[in-house]
Amino acid sequence: MRRTRLAGALTAVLALALTATGCGGGDTPAAPAAARTAAAPDRVEPLPSPASPRLPVTVASADGRKVTVGSAERIVPLSGSLSEIVFTLGLGDRVVARDVTATFEQAADLPVVTRAHDVSAESVLSLRPTLVLAESTTGPAEAVAQIRDAGVPLVVVPAAGDLDDVGGRIDDVAAALGVPAAGTALRERTAERLDAVRRKVPARADRPRVAFLYVRGSAAVYLLGGAGSGASSLLEAAGAVDAGKESGLEKDFTPLTSEALAAAAPDTILVMTKGLESVGGVDGLVKIPGVAETPAGAARRIVSVDDGVLLNYGPRTDRVLASLVDQLYGEAK
């Protein structure tokens, strides 16, 4: 994001796409076998020895407030990434709700308190939370204010933009939960795993040019990621070039056109898994105007990562990076 975060920059687009495609329900056709997709990791891995919260604590919220947290008995994280962090810290049994992007298995049975990507204050408050965790892109602002005005401690965490944000987000959540030592342990574990993946990236003079496309077929949403899309950091860590950024696209996303694709000239295309499904897999993707004329489209070099983890920048980001590396290089590593 340096970007407008995906949840912020595309709020209206995502709401339309999720409504039109049923993105959260998995009711779109499966991608053809030709798509080189990674198996979506559907579980988080909690720390082996989760700590008990030591509360109360007063922490700085990203909205400029100081928030005192007196109880972590009933937690509502308002993004998939924040949910991952809470569960991985070992406090998942205290989480009483999730938003639509918390797609991992341990959270599956929790009630959803968002409509598309908009928070329902009434749904949140009905669950009697003792702590709400939000991101700086969480909205609408009226819903966030309503929760806060009801007297619920609400801590805002800066939205993630790249790999450098992972550790800070873990620390922020752990501090709000009163488990700073567990946060340190998780931050170090995550950093070690990311470093291990980076060491496996092959050294190549001909770095692959990868374009990140955000597509939702049934809603006719087709966008090309630029410097602010959030994908650049991952692509660069995987030894690739962000083709949209390299072609001069400074914004987060721009409408997908034949001209923009020609300028980006990707030899590989990255998409979210459900987005690929929504256009009918690789066969459908290459029918989008301009895609077949790129080196990536002509060779059908498409990689995909699960929607629920691609841009989360949380404890599972090492798996996202490993998936990209595996799909980009395969046997060439």
XYZ file of C-alpha atoms in Angstrom:
333
model
C 0.000 0.000 0.000
C 2.897 3.618 0.553
C -0.190 2.538 -1.116
C -3.772 3.060 -0.361
C -4.232 -0.361 1.195
C -6.202 -2.951 -0.800
C -8.971 -2.883 1.755
C -9.105 0.893 1.441
C -8.270 1.551 -2.192
C -10.699 -1.047 -3.478
C -13.467 -0.925 -0.872
C -16.200 -0.107 -3.344
C -14.758 -2.438 -5.963
C -14.460 -5.314 -3.530
C -17.943 -4.793 -2.173
C -19.335 -4.969 -5.695
C -17.184 -7.947 -6.586
C -18.010 -9.910 -3.453
C -21.717 -9.278 -3.895
C -21.687 -10.198 -7.546
C -19.432 -13.220 -7.361
C -20.047 -14.615 -3.907
C -16.307 -14.530 -3.450
C -16.427 -15.633 0.153
C -18.592 -18.644 -0.544
C -16.484 -20.519 -3.085
C -19.366 -20.958 -5.536
C -17.360 -20.152 -8.666
C -16.053 -22.872 -10.999
C -12.676 -24.385 -10.292
C -9.697 -23.233 -12.316
C -8.470 -25.584 -15.049
C -5.593 -27.889 -14.290
C -3.392 -25.732 -16.512
C -3.311 -23.034 -13.841
C -0.187 -23.262 -11.680
C -1.898 -22.640 -8.363
C -0.596 -23.211 -4.876
C -2.528 -25.168 -2.282
C -4.024 -22.569 0.005
C -2.779 -22.827 3.566
C -5.997 -23.037 5.547
C -4.679 -23.121 9.104
C -2.549 -20.865 11.251
C 0.196 -22.285 13.461
C -0.060 -21.005 17.052
C 3.035 -20.564 19.164
C 3.780 -23.725 21.164
C 3.537 -21.933 24.527
C 1.004 -19.100 24.362
C 1.191 -16.569 27.169
C -1.656 -15.342 29.357
C -2.474 -11.654 28.930
C -1.143 -9.345 31.632
C -3.644 -6.519 31.766
C -4.517 -3.700 32.026
C -2.225 -2.033 29.528
C -2.366 1.345 27.840
C -1.185 1.375 24.230
C -0.885 3.903 21.421
C -3.513 3.458 18.717
C -2.694 4.383 15.110
C -5.520 6.923 15.132
C -3.616 9.037 17.651
C -5.458 7.906 20.764
C -4.213 6.202 23.898
C -6.326 3.133 24.653
C -6.470 1.235 27.923
C -7.249 -2.461 27.559
C -8.562 -4.083 30.715
C -9.686 -7.463 29.362
C -8.902 -9.709 26.412
C -11.647 -12.219 27.164
C -13.763 -11.347 24.106
C -11.685 -10.144 21.134
C -13.008 -8.982 17.757
C -10.268 -8.510 15.106
C -11.680 -6.621 12.118
C -9.363 -8.005 9.420
C -8.102 -11.396 8.365
C -4.514 -10.394 9.057
C -5.266 -9.243 12.607
C -7.216 -12.450 13.205
C -4.216 -14.483 12.061
C -1.954 -12.677 14.489
C -4.302 -13.167 17.449
C -4.756 -16.865 16.711
C -1.039 -17.395 16.109
C -0.231 -15.751 19.431
C -2.335 -18.534 20.939
C -5.363 -16.458 21.931
C -7.793 -17.732 19.322
C -10.094 -19.182 21.968
C -10.849 -15.609 23.040
C -11.905 -14.432 19.572
C -15.693 -14.128 19.285
C -16.111 -12.884 15.686
C -14.332 -12.479 12.377
C -14.507 -10.401 9.261
C -15.048 -11.870 5.814
C -11.324 -12.070 5.017
C -10.485 -14.355 7.963
C -10.658 -17.519 5.888
C -8.439 -19.919 7.840
C -9.883 -23.069 9.352
C -9.716 -22.182 13.054
C -11.881 -19.085 12.478
C -14.405 -20.701 10.150
C -17.219 -21.132 12.687
C -17.069 -17.612 14.095
C -19.868 -15.167 13.261
C -19.032 -12.648 10.538
C -19.399 -8.996 11.542
C -18.740 -7.393 8.167
C -20.931 -6.942 5.109
C -18.597 -7.284 2.158
C -15.727 -5.261 3.683
C -17.831 -2.841 5.745
C -17.986 -3.334 9.496
C -21.406 -3.712 11.098
C -21.169 -1.901 14.442
C -24.413 -3.485 15.586
C -23.092 -6.985 14.915
C -19.845 -6.245 16.752
C -21.546 -4.729 19.792
C -24.070 -7.570 20.033
C -21.175 -9.914 20.882
C -20.144 -7.845 23.925
C -16.458 -7.486 22.979
C -13.914 -6.415 25.564
C -11.400 -5.466 22.845
C -11.771 -4.596 19.167
C -8.723 -4.559 16.883
C -9.024 -2.517 13.701
C -6.746 -1.387 10.878
C -6.298 2.194 9.736
C -8.305 1.254 6.628
C -11.206 -0.307 8.572
C -14.510 1.349 7.820
C -16.905 2.891 7.512
C -15.667 5.528 9.939
C -19.153 5.863 11.401
C -19.160 2.199 12.428
C -15.735 2.488 14.057
C -16.883 5.586 15.947
C -20.063 3.831 17.072
C -18.063 0.973 18.566
C -15.714 3.350 20.336
C -18.580 5.524 21.579
C -20.165 2.438 23.138
C -17.180 2.305 25.494
C -15.414 -0.668 23.917
C -11.595 -0.368 23.862
C -10.690 -0.133 20.167
C -7.062 -0.266 19.078
C -6.157 0.714 15.517
C -3.103 -0.931 13.924
C -1.427 0.663 10.864
C -2.427 -1.114 7.666
C 0.280 -3.245 6.074
C 2.066 -2.195 2.910
C 5.051 -4.497 2.594
C 7.222 -7.126 4.242
C 8.854 -4.569 6.517
C 5.487 -4.028 8.238
C 5.036 -7.621 9.438
C 7.054 -7.421 12.638
C 5.598 -4.110 13.753
C 2.039 -5.328 13.312
C 2.740 -8.411 15.401
C 4.261 -6.257 18.131
C 1.288 -3.847 18.085
C -1.277 -6.612 18.449
C 0.717 -8.418 21.125
C 1.070 -5.195 23.126
C -2.687 -4.563 23.001
C -3.324 -8.123 24.195
C -0.873 -7.854 27.058
C 1.464 -10.546 25.688
C 4.532 -8.600 24.482
C 6.946 -11.507 25.055
C 4.805 -13.783 22.877
C 4.815 -11.034 20.274
C 8.596 -10.973 20.284
C 8.709 -14.748 19.883
C 6.259 -14.671 16.979
C 8.025 -11.767 15.298
C 11.354 -13.597 15.490
C 9.852 -16.865 14.243
C 8.211 -15.093 11.321
C 11.403 -13.227 10.407
C 13.442 -16.448 10.515
C 10.993 -18.201 8.219
C 10.940 -15.317 5.770
C 14.736 -15.263 5.708
C 14.798 -19.014 5.041
C 12.548 -18.546 2.004
C 14.630 -15.640 0.722
C 17.718 -17.840 0.785
C 16.005 -20.229 -1.639
C 15.395 -17.575 -4.297
C 17.631 -18.410 -7.244
C 20.092 -15.770 -8.355
C 19.158 -14.839 -11.905
C 20.222 -12.090 -14.240
C 16.887 -12.338 -16.074
C 14.502 -11.516 -13.253
C 10.916 -12.477 -14.159
C 8.575 -9.568 -14.864
C 5.353 -10.208 -12.951
C 2.142 -8.198 -13.258
C -0.340 -8.342 -10.380
C -3.895 -8.338 -11.712
C -6.957 -7.880 -9.511
C -9.869 -9.494 -11.351
C -13.472 -10.287 -10.472
C -15.110 -11.671 -13.580
C -18.802 -11.622 -12.703
C -18.503 -7.996 -11.620
C -16.403 -7.079 -14.682
C -13.627 -5.716 -12.465
C -10.196 -5.857 -14.105
C -7.318 -3.888 -12.574
C -3.541 -3.778 -12.968
C -1.441 -3.267 -9.853
C 1.090 -0.480 -9.721
C 3.676 0.697 -7.214
C 1.090 1.035 -4.461
C -0.761 -2.253 -4.900
C 0.955 -3.979 -2.007
C 2.362 -6.775 -4.143
C 5.687 -5.112 -5.031
C 7.440 -6.070 -1.807
C 6.520 -9.733 -2.187
C 7.488 -9.859 -5.846
C 10.827 -8.207 -5.214
C 11.547 -10.548 -2.286
C 10.831 -13.427 -4.668
C 13.483 -12.118 -7.047
C 10.962 -10.733 -9.529
C 10.228 -7.337 -11.050
C 6.819 -5.768 -10.430
C 5.940 -5.162 -14.069
C 3.195 -2.643 -13.324
C 5.459 -0.588 -11.071
C 8.359 -0.868 -13.516
C 6.160 0.400 -16.354
C 5.563 3.628 -14.461
C 2.259 2.982 -12.704
C 2.613 4.882 -9.450
C -0.913 4.425 -8.113
C -2.215 1.351 -6.348
C -4.417 0.076 -9.181
C -5.361 1.257 -12.642
C -8.022 -0.076 -15.029
C -6.691 -2.958 -17.074
C -6.223 -2.005 -20.725
C -4.358 -3.510 -23.640
C -2.081 -0.465 -23.647
C -1.248 -0.782 -19.942
C -0.529 -4.484 -20.337
C 1.667 -3.863 -23.363
C 3.672 -1.299 -21.415
C 4.067 -3.685 -18.474
C 4.986 -6.596 -20.774
C 4.826 -9.233 -18.026
C 6.219 -12.682 -18.645
C 4.199 -13.960 -15.655
C 0.859 -12.833 -14.226
C -0.042 -13.040 -10.527
C -3.690 -13.217 -9.507
C -5.685 -14.118 -6.421
C -7.079 -17.638 -6.558
C -10.745 -16.698 -6.381
C -10.180 -13.970 -8.920
C -8.764 -16.549 -11.322
C -11.739 -18.800 -10.679
C -14.147 -15.914 -11.266
C -12.939 -15.434 -14.849
C -12.993 -19.153 -15.670
C -9.400 -20.036 -14.897
C -6.480 -19.537 -17.245
C -8.668 -20.072 -20.307
C -10.854 -17.166 -19.239
C -7.997 -14.958 -18.115
C -6.263 -15.017 -21.485
C -9.527 -13.920 -23.134
C -9.407 -10.582 -21.282
C -8.366 -7.989 -23.889
C -4.614 -7.592 -24.034
C -3.674 -10.552 -21.837
C -3.021 -13.028 -24.653
C -0.707 -10.521 -26.344
C 1.658 -10.375 -23.350
C 4.504 -12.867 -23.006
C 2.731 -14.212 -19.910
C -0.578 -14.710 -21.684
C 0.980 -16.233 -24.772
C 2.850 -18.782 -22.652
C -0.028 -19.130 -20.134
C 2.361 -18.405 -17.259
C -0.100 -17.654 -14.470
C 0.553 -17.977 -10.743
C -2.015 -17.559 -8.013
C -2.132 -17.262 -4.251
C -5.149 -17.563 -1.990
C -7.068 -14.320 -1.510
C -7.050 -14.717 2.261
C -3.270 -14.541 2.627
C -1.701 -12.823 -0.388
C -1.523 -9.268 0.989
C -2.080 -9.936 4.693
C 1.543 -9.369 5.730
C 1.163 -11.458 8.858
C 2.467 -14.696 10.384
C 1.801 -16.708 7.203
C 3.597 -14.365 4.816
C 6.527 -16.770 4.605
C 4.133 -19.304 3.051
C 2.956 -16.706 0.545
C 6.533 -15.910 -0.424
C 7.420 -19.618 -0.633
C 4.424 -20.205 -2.895
C 5.509 -17.408 -5.221
C 9.063 -18.727 -5.372
C 7.900 -22.275 -6.071
C 5.516 -21.201 -8.807
C 7.889 -18.742 -10.457
C 10.922 -21.017 -10.633
C 9.746 -24.596 -10.098
C 12.479 -27.023 -11.030
C 14.779 -24.170 -12.009
C 15.664 -23.411 -8.366
